[in-house]
Amino acid sequence: MAMATLDPEQSLFSAGSYFGTQPPPPTLDQDIASVRSFAHRQRDLGRKVVLVTSGGTTVPLELNVVRFLDNFSAGTRGATSAEYFLKAGYAVIFMHRQFSLQPFSRHYSHSTNPFLDFLEIEHNPDKSSNSSNIAVTPSKRDKLLEVLTTYKSVQQSGLLHTLTFVTVNDYLWLLRAVSQELSILGRSVLYYLAAAVSDFFLPRQKMSEHKIQSGKGSLLIEMDQVPKILKPLVDEWTPDGFIVSFKLETDPALLVPKAQAALERYGHHLVIGNNLHRRKYEVVFVSRDHQGSAASGVAITWLRISPAAVDARGRAKEIEEDIVAELAKRHQAWIDDLLQQSFE
Amino acid sequence: MAMATLDPEQSLFSAGSYFGTQPPPPTLDQDIASVRSFAHRQRDLGRKVVLVTSGGTTVPLELNVVRFLDNFSAGTRGATSAEYFLKAGYAVIFMHRQFSLQPFSRHYSHSTNPFLDFLEIEHNPDKSSNSSNIAVTPSKRDKLLEVLTTYKSVQQSGLLHTLTFVTVNDYLWLLRAVSQELSILGRSVLYYLAAAVSDFFLPRQKMSEHKIQSGKGSLLIEMDQVPKILKPLVDEWTPDGFIVSFKLETDPALLVPKAQAALERYGHHLVIGNNLHRRKYEVVFVSRDHQGSAASGVAITWLRISPAAVDARGRAKEIEEDIVAELAKRHQAWIDDLLQQSFE
C-alpha cells in the first residue's frame, strides 16, 4: 500500500481542539492590528470588502523545516480575481501564500514574461556611459502603462491590503482572526476562499525536530485531518458574511456532487467548482435555490468562456472577469435582501 | 507514529531499475538536443562549462497532481552562484525548478523587491495622456542598469542555457541526460549540484489517479527511496567531470560527518556542507586531502563571511562570490593535474 486514508480514531481535530493545541504564527498579532484598522476605515467609507485567499498551503514535516507537503496552486485564480474585485469597487484583503502570484505583478512572471526582457538600455552619445537610460520596449509599453497606472492608483487609495501565509497552520489562524475582525462589516463582506488548503496536517507534537534522515529504507508519513473550518466560519466567526468556497477536482464525475455536499454540510452561500484541467474556461456555481424551482433545492449555473475569447481591449479574456461580475451581483442581492427584511 | 523510515525490502531502487520503470518527462528529447548543441559550441570555443542545479524537487502524490511533497528551496544559492560563474568566464547550464529564482531576475523578487514599485509614470503635459512615459525611480537606476547590462550581454553571448524541472523524476532523467551530453567536454565540466533533491519518491505504479479524497480519517503515505544518483554520475555518466554536491542539515553536529560520509560513498570531488540557518554566511568544503596532512585523509575548509560584509561596490556581500572563486581555482587545478600527468 502506497497511500491510504485510515479510520478516524483519536486523531480527529475539531476547530476548538485545533486552536487549543497548535501554536499561532508569530506575526499574528501584527496582522490582526493591520486588518482591524483596514476594516474600520472601510466601514467608515461605507465600502464593500472582499477577503480573497490565494495559493496553496504547506504542511511541514519537520520543526526545522526542510520537507513539506504542498498543494498545487500558482495563485492565478486569486490574484486575477483580486484585480477584478478592485475594478468592481471592492476594498480587497489579499491573503496569499508567500511567493504565489499577486495582483498586477502577476502579468510579469519571471518565468513566462520576465520584465528584464522588455527593458532596453539607451546609450546617450553626448554624455558618459554612466548616463545611459533605461527604456521600455515600445511593443510592451501600452500594457505596462495600463497595469502600472492601476497599480499606483490602488496603492494610493489604500484599497488593497496584503497578508502572507506559508503553512496550513498560518492559514487557519489567520482566517479565523481576519474573519472575526471583518465581522464588524456585517453583510458587506464577501469571502472568496480560493486558496488550495491542505486537507491533512502533521500536529506539532508529532513533528520530527530535525531533517528526517534517509538511507534507512522507505518513508512512512501519517497525517491527521485538518478540521473543517468553514463550519465555525459560517456559524460563529462571521455569521453575516457572504461566503464563497472553491472545490477543485480532477475527476469530472465528482465535481458537482462534491460541491453540493460541501454546500449542505457548511450551510454557506456558494461553492464554485472547477476541474483542474478546464479551470481557465469553465466553472460551476452551486448554491441553494431560493426560488425553489429545482426539485433538489440546489441551483447549478455553469459559467464558460471560449479559450479564444478576447476582452474589450482585444486581449485574452479571463474567466475571473465573469466570476467577479456574477458574485458582485449576488452579493448585492444578499445585502438588499436584509434591507428589504428590515422594511417589512 | 507520525513518521518513520521502514526497513528496505523490495522497495529499493537502483539507478538501473529506476530508469527502467519510471517514465521520462515528455520534453526530454528536446532538452537533450539543446544541451548537445550548447556542449559542442562550448567545446569548439574551448570554454569551461558548469552545470548548476537549483531549487527543490516535487514528489507528486497523484497522477492528476493536486498534492505533492516538496523540499524547501527558493533557489537562491543556485541563481546567485550562476551569476558568479558567468563572471568567472564559465558557460552555464542553469537547470532549475520551475518558478525558483533565476540569475538576474532574482534581484527583483515580486515579494521583496517588486519591480512595479520602482517604475514611475511621467505625464507629458504637451501631449495626450496616451504619451505618458515610464521611467525608473532614480534611486533604483544604477543597480538596475548594472543587472540589465549584464543580463543583455549574457543573452547575446549565448553563455547561459536554462533547463526546467518540476518533479524529482524530471530531475533524475534530466541530470542523467545532461551529464552524458557534457561528458564530451572531459575535465572542463564542473557539476554544481545545489538543487534540494528529494530522498523519497512515489513510484508511478503506486500513485492514485485522481485527487486523494479526504473525510475518511488520517492519511498514510509510504514512499520509496530515490536511488543514489551520484554513484552512476561519477562512475559512468561523466567520469572526468569535477563534481560538487551539497549537504544541507539543520543539526550542526551532523553536518561534517554526513558530508564526509557522502564523499566516501560516492568518490566525487567535493561536498559543500551548509546549515539551514547559517547558509548565507557559512559553508564548509569537505574534500579528500591530496597532501595527506590530515590523518583522516579528509580536508575540511570553512568559508565564512560577516553578515555585515560589503562588496567592492558597497553592496551586501554574497558568500557565493567566495564559493565560486574557490571552486574555479580547484577546478583549474583538476584540469592542470591532467595536463601535468600527460607530460610525465
XYZ file of C-alpha atoms in Angstrom:
688
model
C 0.000 0.000 0.000
C 1.418 3.354 -1.031
C -1.366 5.599 0.223
C -4.469 5.089 2.257
C -6.839 7.062 4.396
C -7.248 5.480 7.806
C -10.265 5.282 10.040
C -10.756 8.336 12.219
C -9.707 7.472 15.736
C -8.255 9.757 18.336
C -6.748 11.851 15.554
C -9.853 13.891 14.720
C -9.400 17.560 15.490
C -12.317 19.931 15.929
C -11.682 23.630 15.309
C -11.634 24.074 19.071
C -9.111 21.352 19.811
C -7.040 22.503 16.834
C -6.577 26.066 18.070
C -6.172 24.770 21.600
C -3.161 22.615 20.710
C -1.442 24.201 17.666
C 0.597 27.390 18.225
C -0.295 30.660 16.437
C 2.143 32.110 13.859
C 4.497 34.726 15.373
C 3.183 37.598 13.211
C -0.495 37.052 14.050
C -0.970 39.996 16.420
C 0.583 42.423 13.972
C -1.605 41.092 11.132
C -4.719 41.410 13.285
C -3.925 45.044 14.092
C -3.459 45.900 10.419
C -6.732 44.214 9.419
C -8.601 45.902 12.263
C -7.630 49.365 11.094
C -8.359 48.437 7.448
C -11.822 47.135 8.410
C -12.694 50.262 10.388
C -11.556 52.515 7.544
C -13.695 50.661 5.002
C -16.704 50.668 7.339
C -16.398 54.417 7.770
C -16.231 54.810 3.997
C -19.220 52.513 3.510
C -17.248 50.311 1.172
C -17.780 46.621 0.469
C -14.833 44.388 1.337
C -13.723 41.069 -0.115
C -11.288 38.678 1.532
C -9.507 36.814 -1.253
C -7.431 33.812 -0.131
C -4.986 32.521 -2.703
C -2.255 29.953 -3.315
C -1.516 26.598 -1.681
C -0.623 25.815 1.919
C 2.320 23.778 3.129
C 2.409 21.055 5.751
C 5.927 20.961 7.220
C 7.222 17.519 8.177
C 9.975 18.854 10.442
C 10.165 21.658 13.027
C 13.339 22.889 11.323
C 11.549 22.526 8.053
C 13.298 21.079 5.026
C 10.482 18.897 3.676
C 6.803 19.676 3.389
C 3.617 18.531 1.727
C 2.177 21.136 -0.638
C -0.925 21.749 -2.738
C -0.671 22.680 -6.372
C -1.582 26.355 -6.840
C 0.284 29.176 -8.531
C -2.335 31.587 -7.175
C -3.615 32.660 -10.592
C -7.319 32.495 -9.691
C -6.897 34.592 -6.544
C -4.517 37.212 -7.966
C -6.597 37.688 -11.105
C -9.886 37.881 -9.208
C -8.445 40.452 -6.787
C -7.856 42.821 -9.723
C -11.457 42.455 -10.924
C -12.811 42.969 -7.391
C -10.848 46.232 -7.170
C -12.268 47.248 -10.543
C -15.768 46.453 -9.217
C -15.254 48.883 -6.338
C -14.392 46.471 -3.544
C -11.693 47.024 -0.944
C -9.594 43.850 -1.073
C -7.714 41.903 1.574
C -5.425 39.662 -0.430
C -4.355 36.822 1.861
C -1.894 34.759 -0.114
C 0.749 32.082 0.098
C 4.233 33.596 0.110
C 5.692 33.656 -3.441
C 2.356 32.870 -5.082
C 1.154 35.271 -7.774
C -0.017 38.723 -6.726
C -2.368 41.188 -8.392
C -0.627 43.370 -11.031
C 2.840 41.784 -10.799
C 1.209 38.509 -11.930
C 1.349 39.868 -15.502
C 5.137 39.742 -15.337
C 6.001 36.245 -14.106
C 9.769 35.753 -14.069
C 9.258 32.501 -15.964
C 6.790 33.368 -18.689
C 7.070 37.138 -19.172
C 10.236 38.339 -17.429
C 10.309 42.100 -17.082
C 14.068 42.311 -17.796
C 13.215 41.215 -21.345
C 11.232 44.339 -22.105
C 13.630 46.887 -20.689
C 16.198 48.350 -23.051
C 19.355 50.322 -22.489
C 19.572 53.561 -24.452
C 23.090 54.878 -24.663
C 23.330 58.619 -24.684
C 26.129 59.503 -27.154
C 26.650 63.017 -25.762
C 27.454 62.017 -22.251
C 29.453 59.441 -20.337
C 28.220 55.840 -20.433
C 27.084 56.425 -16.886
C 24.152 58.410 -18.203
C 22.587 55.554 -20.143
C 18.828 55.444 -19.967
C 16.533 52.522 -19.294
C 13.508 52.442 -21.578
C 10.549 50.118 -22.066
C 10.369 48.167 -25.333
C 7.732 50.016 -27.415
C 5.602 46.914 -28.057
C 5.267 46.291 -24.305
C 4.607 49.892 -23.339
C 0.801 50.135 -23.533
C 0.075 47.081 -21.425
C 2.699 48.009 -18.827
C 1.412 51.561 -18.607
C -2.105 50.264 -18.003
C -1.001 47.785 -15.306
C 1.282 50.348 -13.687
C -1.370 53.077 -13.660
C -3.908 50.817 -11.949
C -1.273 49.528 -9.518
C -0.239 53.046 -8.471
C -3.801 54.230 -8.064
C -4.725 51.175 -5.965
C -1.667 51.768 -3.782
C -2.573 55.410 -3.250
C -6.193 54.644 -2.481
C -5.317 52.122 0.242
C -7.897 49.706 -1.169
C -5.589 46.685 -1.271
C -4.241 45.102 1.903
C -1.902 42.116 1.569
C -1.384 39.324 4.110
C 1.002 36.388 3.748
C 0.889 32.778 4.923
C 3.017 29.716 4.264
C 1.795 26.731 6.290
C -1.735 25.430 6.716
C -1.386 26.403 10.383
C -0.620 30.037 9.434
C -3.650 29.971 7.146
C -6.104 28.617 9.728
C -5.068 31.077 12.456
C -5.118 33.977 10.028
C -8.507 33.107 8.526
C -10.099 32.887 11.965
C -8.621 36.195 13.116
C -9.372 38.093 9.893
C -12.972 36.873 9.703
C -13.544 37.894 13.314
C -12.209 41.381 12.568
C -14.274 41.697 9.393
C -17.480 40.659 11.128
C -17.983 44.322 12.141
C -18.839 44.932 8.473
C -21.836 42.601 8.595
C -23.208 41.687 5.183
C -20.783 43.984 3.354
C -18.053 41.349 3.422
C -17.595 38.736 0.749
C -15.338 35.765 1.450
C -13.681 34.408 -1.679
C -11.810 31.373 -0.414
C -9.735 30.429 -3.440
C -6.650 29.159 -1.586
C -5.889 25.469 -2.042
C -5.868 24.415 1.599
C -4.445 21.070 2.640
C -6.960 18.545 3.996
C -4.234 16.961 6.122
C -1.619 18.208 8.544
C 1.006 16.988 10.950
C 0.368 18.180 14.522
C 3.334 19.970 16.006
C 3.535 17.370 18.725
C 4.271 14.656 16.128
C 6.888 16.537 14.094
C 10.499 15.472 13.941
C 12.798 18.225 15.235
C 15.468 17.901 12.554
C 15.582 16.851 8.922
C 14.364 13.267 8.563
C 17.383 11.150 7.715
C 17.291 8.971 4.634
C 19.252 5.829 3.916
C 17.171 3.611 6.132
C 14.588 2.430 3.629
C 11.203 3.836 2.708
C 9.413 6.706 4.434
C 6.069 6.402 6.145
C 4.078 9.555 6.941
C 0.785 9.574 8.789
C -1.182 12.814 8.767
C -4.242 13.993 10.660
C -7.250 15.655 9.080
C -7.428 19.426 9.089
C -10.606 20.464 10.934
C -13.424 21.632 8.662
C -13.005 25.346 9.157
C -15.966 26.511 7.059
C -18.362 25.340 9.771
C -17.222 27.758 12.526
C -16.565 30.476 9.904
C -20.246 30.400 8.903
C -21.717 29.712 12.330
C -19.532 31.713 14.688
C -16.810 33.933 13.290
C -18.628 35.921 10.660
C -22.301 34.879 10.556
C -23.378 37.707 8.210
C -20.646 37.425 5.570
C -21.363 36.190 2.051
C -19.184 33.103 1.850
C -17.897 31.545 -1.357
C -15.721 28.427 -1.247
C -13.992 26.581 -4.079
C -13.889 22.905 -4.926
C -11.125 21.626 -7.191
C -11.398 18.128 -8.574
C -9.686 16.140 -11.297
C -12.474 13.599 -11.778
C -15.325 15.396 -13.656
C -17.934 12.992 -12.247
C -17.193 14.128 -8.683
C -17.296 17.887 -9.209
C -20.989 18.792 -8.774
C -21.780 16.132 -6.139
C -18.786 17.220 -4.035
C -19.671 20.917 -4.386
C -23.269 20.151 -3.400
C -22.165 18.104 -0.390
C -19.944 20.974 0.817
C -22.821 23.433 0.487
C -25.114 21.193 2.510
C -22.553 20.445 5.175
C -21.455 24.019 5.873
C -24.588 25.995 5.047
C -22.736 28.838 3.349
C -23.780 30.680 0.195
C -21.936 29.356 -2.797
C -19.469 26.727 -3.938
C -17.547 27.375 -7.142
C -16.487 24.045 -8.616
C -13.642 23.743 -11.075
C -11.856 20.932 -12.787
C -8.044 21.073 -12.676
C -7.706 20.866 -16.456
C -10.559 23.173 -17.501
C -10.390 25.775 -14.741
C -9.439 28.666 -17.023
C -12.508 28.234 -19.230
C -15.240 26.677 -17.108
C -16.525 26.850 -13.541
C -19.816 25.837 -11.963
C -21.722 27.878 -9.339
C -23.578 25.641 -6.887
C -25.928 27.443 -4.483
C -29.200 26.950 -2.673
C -32.149 27.667 -4.893
C -34.233 30.351 -3.208
C -36.833 30.240 -5.976
C -37.437 26.601 -5.204
C -37.733 25.771 -8.896
C -35.329 22.877 -8.731
C -36.610 19.784 -7.010
C -33.346 19.322 -5.143
C -33.360 22.875 -3.824
C -29.965 23.434 -5.442
C -29.219 25.869 -8.272
C -26.423 24.911 -10.662
C -25.073 27.551 -13.035
C -22.250 26.861 -15.468
C -20.061 29.759 -16.461
C -17.953 29.224 -19.580
C -15.737 31.262 -21.874
C -14.129 30.226 -25.127
C -10.335 29.807 -24.973
C -10.293 32.225 -27.935
C -12.420 34.918 -26.231
C -10.989 38.456 -26.049
C -11.907 41.369 -23.801
C -12.852 44.939 -24.748
C -9.189 45.806 -25.410
C -8.620 42.821 -27.645
C -6.622 40.895 -25.030
C -7.279 37.297 -23.949
C -10.419 37.285 -21.819
C -10.093 36.000 -18.254
C -12.947 33.961 -16.769
C -12.406 35.746 -13.435
C -13.974 38.859 -15.005
C -17.279 36.982 -15.346
C -16.945 35.202 -11.994
C -16.476 38.501 -10.152
C -19.309 40.239 -12.053
C -21.709 37.434 -11.112
C -20.542 37.445 -7.480
C -20.857 41.219 -7.118
C -24.466 40.864 -8.294
C -25.268 38.032 -5.897
C -23.515 39.763 -3.010
C -25.540 42.935 -3.615
C -28.732 40.857 -3.659
C -27.710 39.394 -0.275
C -27.234 42.920 1.118
C -30.514 44.179 -0.421
C -32.316 41.167 0.967
C -31.507 42.328 4.513
C -32.611 45.892 3.769
C -35.869 44.566 2.398
C -36.396 42.440 5.502
C -35.917 45.486 7.705
C -38.634 47.350 5.800
C -41.109 44.505 6.060
C 3.722 7.027 14.991
C 3.636 10.046 12.726
C 6.708 9.376 10.685
C 9.145 6.523 10.375
C 11.638 5.110 7.944
C 10.962 1.465 7.243
C 13.365 -1.365 6.569
C 14.451 -1.606 2.967
C 12.647 -4.518 1.377
C 11.581 -4.908 -2.204
C 11.248 -1.134 -2.449
C 14.935 -0.356 -3.040
C 15.525 1.088 -6.473
C 18.923 1.074 -8.148
C 19.573 3.718 -10.805
C 19.076 0.970 -13.383
C 15.743 -0.264 -12.071
C 14.626 3.347 -11.564
C 15.102 4.389 -15.191
C 13.763 1.005 -16.311
C 10.409 1.520 -14.566
C 9.767 5.302 -14.299
C 8.762 7.168 -17.494
C 10.913 10.023 -18.891
C 9.478 13.574 -18.914
C 7.835 14.476 -22.258
C 10.308 17.289 -23.054
C 13.446 15.216 -22.514
C 14.434 14.714 -26.173
C 14.115 18.413 -26.902
C 16.211 19.297 -23.824
C 18.890 16.795 -24.827
C 19.137 18.305 -28.319
C 19.544 21.832 -26.905
C 22.249 20.731 -24.450
C 24.085 18.782 -27.157
C 24.420 21.835 -29.367
C 25.394 24.012 -26.376
C 28.083 21.496 -25.352
C 29.558 21.306 -28.846
C 29.641 25.096 -29.147
C 31.468 25.487 -25.838
C 33.923 22.710 -26.713
C 34.747 24.432 -30.001
C 35.302 27.690 -28.114
C 37.483 25.935 -25.523
C 35.313 27.240 -22.715
C 34.779 25.703 -19.299
C 31.183 24.741 -18.519
C 29.347 24.487 -15.223
C 26.066 22.667 -14.693
C 24.246 24.448 -11.867
C 21.209 22.623 -10.488
C 18.912 24.736 -8.349
C 15.654 24.716 -6.402
C 13.659 21.897 -4.822
C 12.018 18.891 -6.454
C 8.427 17.766 -6.029
C 7.088 14.282 -5.427
C 3.524 14.157 -6.801
C 1.097 12.004 -4.837
C -1.445 11.753 -7.668
C -1.169 11.237 -11.447
C -3.502 14.229 -11.926
C -1.395 16.101 -9.429
C -3.005 18.255 -6.775
C -0.808 17.310 -3.813
C 2.918 16.798 -3.667
C 5.813 16.528 -1.268
C 8.355 19.329 -1.700
C 11.784 20.355 -0.461
C 12.407 23.814 0.908
C 14.464 25.833 -1.576
C 13.850 29.228 -3.135
C 16.839 28.615 -5.415
C 18.922 31.493 -4.054
C 22.196 29.551 -3.846
C 21.951 28.291 -7.418
C 20.743 31.518 -9.040
C 23.351 33.625 -7.240
C 26.186 31.212 -7.973
C 25.256 31.080 -11.667
C 25.898 34.830 -11.922
C 29.342 34.500 -10.338
C 30.218 31.546 -12.599
C 29.353 33.681 -15.632
C 31.537 36.456 -14.236
C 34.355 33.921 -13.799
C 34.182 33.064 -17.508
C 32.173 29.840 -17.379
C 29.410 28.903 -19.778
C 26.479 27.975 -17.531
C 23.697 25.426 -17.848
C 21.167 26.551 -15.264
C 18.922 23.564 -14.537
C 16.295 24.809 -12.141
C 12.956 24.049 -10.573
C 10.152 25.909 -12.341
C 9.357 29.205 -10.544
C 12.501 29.070 -8.411
C 14.800 32.099 -8.551
C 16.802 32.721 -11.714
C 20.037 34.612 -12.303
C 19.477 38.387 -12.772
C 15.707 38.425 -12.214
C 16.403 37.112 -8.673
C 17.265 40.700 -7.688
C 13.640 41.679 -8.290
C 11.564 39.132 -6.382
C 7.872 40.006 -6.625
C 7.663 39.647 -2.838
C 10.682 41.509 -1.541
C 11.658 43.949 -4.284
C 8.774 44.195 -6.769
C 9.801 45.919 -9.982
C 6.457 47.749 -10.326
C 7.486 49.727 -7.233
C 10.433 51.348 -8.952
C 8.740 52.305 -12.189
C 7.170 55.735 -12.385
C 4.729 57.295 -14.787
C 5.826 60.620 -16.250
C 2.956 62.567 -17.745
C 3.870 64.646 -20.722
C 1.901 67.916 -20.406
C 2.285 68.829 -24.103
C 0.646 65.751 -25.499
C -2.307 63.495 -24.904
C -2.247 61.298 -21.789
C -1.575 58.450 -24.162
C 2.006 59.619 -24.500
C 2.908 59.179 -20.836
C 6.374 57.817 -20.255
C 7.527 55.041 -17.957
C 10.717 55.884 -16.070
C 12.844 54.142 -13.468
C 12.928 55.644 -9.972
C 16.305 57.460 -9.785
C 17.441 55.682 -6.588
C 16.958 52.277 -8.253
C 18.537 53.177 -11.577
C 22.218 52.295 -11.029
C 21.618 48.796 -9.729
C 19.020 48.027 -12.411
C 21.295 49.330 -15.146
C 24.098 47.086 -13.908
C 21.870 43.979 -13.694
C 20.259 44.737 -17.054
C 23.588 45.337 -18.805
C 24.996 42.020 -17.600
C 21.739 40.218 -18.425
C 21.689 41.546 -22.003
C 25.349 40.744 -22.602
C 24.941 37.202 -21.255
C 21.917 36.704 -23.504
C 23.798 37.921 -26.563
C 26.847 35.802 -25.822
C 24.813 32.591 -25.552
C 26.709 31.656 -22.393
C 23.632 30.846 -20.311
C 21.387 27.916 -21.133
C 18.314 27.326 -18.969
C 16.560 23.997 -18.330
C 13.470 23.492 -16.172
C 12.274 20.621 -13.994
C 9.437 20.193 -11.505
C 9.338 16.643 -10.147
C 12.182 14.535 -8.780
C 11.565 12.253 -11.766
C 12.132 15.148 -14.224
C 15.306 15.996 -12.332
C 16.771 12.480 -12.383
C 16.139 11.920 -16.088
C 17.470 15.356 -16.967
C 20.622 15.047 -14.839
C 21.488 11.722 -16.429
C 20.943 13.005 -19.959
C 22.744 16.327 -19.456
C 25.769 14.723 -17.792
C 26.051 12.219 -20.624
C 25.996 15.052 -23.172
C 28.539 17.113 -21.227
C 30.937 14.197 -20.905
C 32.402 15.177 -24.310
C 33.973 18.146 -22.505
C 36.053 15.897 -20.235
C 37.578 17.699 -17.284
C 36.313 21.107 -18.414
C 32.927 20.497 -16.816
C 32.112 21.382 -13.253
C 28.955 19.958 -11.667
C 27.481 22.246 -9.014
C 24.589 20.211 -7.673
C 22.832 22.770 -5.477
C 19.253 21.565 -6.076
C 17.459 20.220 -2.989
C 16.548 16.787 -4.310
C 14.005 14.648 -2.500
C 15.365 11.473 -0.893
C 11.981 9.794 -1.328
C 9.537 9.329 -4.176
C 6.308 7.602 -5.047
C 6.707 5.190 -7.980
C 4.222 5.882 -10.761
C 2.805 2.405 -10.333
C 1.701 3.269 -6.784
C 0.136 6.684 -7.489
C -3.552 7.374 -7.155
C -5.057 8.518 -10.464
C -7.226 11.296 -9.033
C -7.076 13.655 -6.098
C -6.985 11.682 -2.839
C -10.338 12.184 -1.147
C -10.419 13.442 2.400
C -13.106 12.975 5.006
C -12.207 9.396 5.781
C -9.738 9.964 8.603
C -5.984 10.379 8.583
C -3.712 9.982 5.578
C -0.944 7.421 5.333
C 1.774 7.824 2.713
C 4.570 5.344 2.123
C 7.418 6.457 -0.104
C 10.349 4.621 -1.657
C 13.931 5.833 -1.549
C 15.269 7.743 -4.520
C 18.277 5.851 -5.912
C 21.651 7.388 -5.043
C 22.326 9.094 -8.339
C 25.786 10.459 -7.551
C 27.268 6.962 -7.827
C 26.482 6.391 -11.538
C 27.131 10.099 -12.259
C 30.718 9.725 -11.005
C 31.346 6.184 -12.244
C 29.545 6.044 -15.568
C 27.884 9.156 -16.953
C 30.641 11.731 -16.685
C 33.761 10.132 -15.199
C 36.031 13.151 -15.887
C 33.794 15.925 -14.546
C 34.645 17.872 -11.384
C 31.668 17.062 -9.170
C 30.494 19.191 -6.261
C 27.479 18.131 -4.211
C 25.725 19.929 -1.363
C 24.630 18.698 2.022
C 22.007 20.681 3.917
C 21.392 19.852 7.560
C 19.611 21.506 10.456
C 21.516 19.681 13.203
C 25.042 21.234 13.348
C 26.522 18.063 14.842
C 25.607 16.052 11.737
C 26.946 18.419 9.060
C 30.619 17.417 8.696
C 30.121 13.684 9.396
C 27.324 13.488 6.807
C 29.347 15.445 4.225
C 32.328 13.160 4.838
C 30.177 10.032 4.501
C 28.795 11.265 1.157
C 32.309 11.942 -0.122
C 33.448 8.459 0.830
C 30.390 6.733 -0.562
C 30.371 8.390 -3.981
C 34.042 9.119 -4.558
C 33.451 12.536 -6.115
C 35.486 15.706 -5.533
C 33.829 17.938 -3.017
C 30.882 18.218 -0.667
C 29.792 21.691 0.386
C 28.022 21.441 3.721
C 25.616 24.110 4.946
C 23.351 24.546 7.888
C 19.810 25.704 7.091
C 20.007 28.695 9.423
C 23.567 29.859 8.660
C 23.794 29.093 4.961
C 24.142 32.705 3.853
C 27.233 33.291 5.990
C 28.988 29.967 6.422
C 29.683 26.829 4.409
C 32.201 24.025 4.808
C 34.196 22.429 1.970
C 34.860 18.732 2.602
C 37.234 17.055 0.154
C 39.844 14.349 0.003
C 43.179 15.592 1.227
C 45.707 15.055 -1.531
C 48.519 16.423 0.601
C 47.882 13.702 3.134
C 48.421 16.113 6.005
C 45.215 15.160 7.815
C 45.234 11.789 9.489
C 41.737 11.047 8.224
C 42.649 11.841 4.614
C 39.912 14.473 4.552
C 40.432 18.229 4.149
C 37.895 20.478 5.868
C 37.824 24.171 4.949
C 35.341 26.599 6.465
C 34.340 29.585 4.393
C 32.689 32.417 6.306
C 31.598 35.993 5.691
C 30.287 38.522 8.152
C 26.565 39.331 7.789
C 27.742 42.969 7.607
C 30.286 42.385 4.805
C 30.017 44.541 1.673
C 31.437 44.026 -1.814
C 33.580 46.370 -3.921
C 30.518 48.461 -4.813
C 29.377 48.835 -1.230
C 26.510 46.359 -1.573
C 25.847 43.394 0.748
C 28.470 40.748 0.019
C 27.211 37.338 -1.125
C 29.032 34.216 0.079
C 28.554 32.670 -3.388
C 31.225 35.067 -4.673
C 33.795 33.339 -2.450
C 32.417 29.839 -3.054
C 32.698 30.261 -6.825
C 36.197 31.816 -6.633
C 37.428 28.859 -4.571
C 35.757 26.334 -6.898
C 37.164 27.941 -10.054
C 40.637 27.570 -8.509
C 40.120 23.932 -7.534
C 38.563 23.084 -10.888
C 41.528 24.625 -12.727
C 43.892 22.591 -10.541
C 41.970 19.434 -11.521
C 42.389 20.339 -15.212
C 46.087 21.222 -14.795
C 46.630 17.980 -12.935
C 45.646 16.024 -16.057
C 47.872 18.159 -18.278
C 50.746 17.532 -15.918
C 50.110 13.783 -15.992
C 50.180 13.799 -19.767
C 53.625 15.471 -19.748
C 55.060 12.988 -17.285
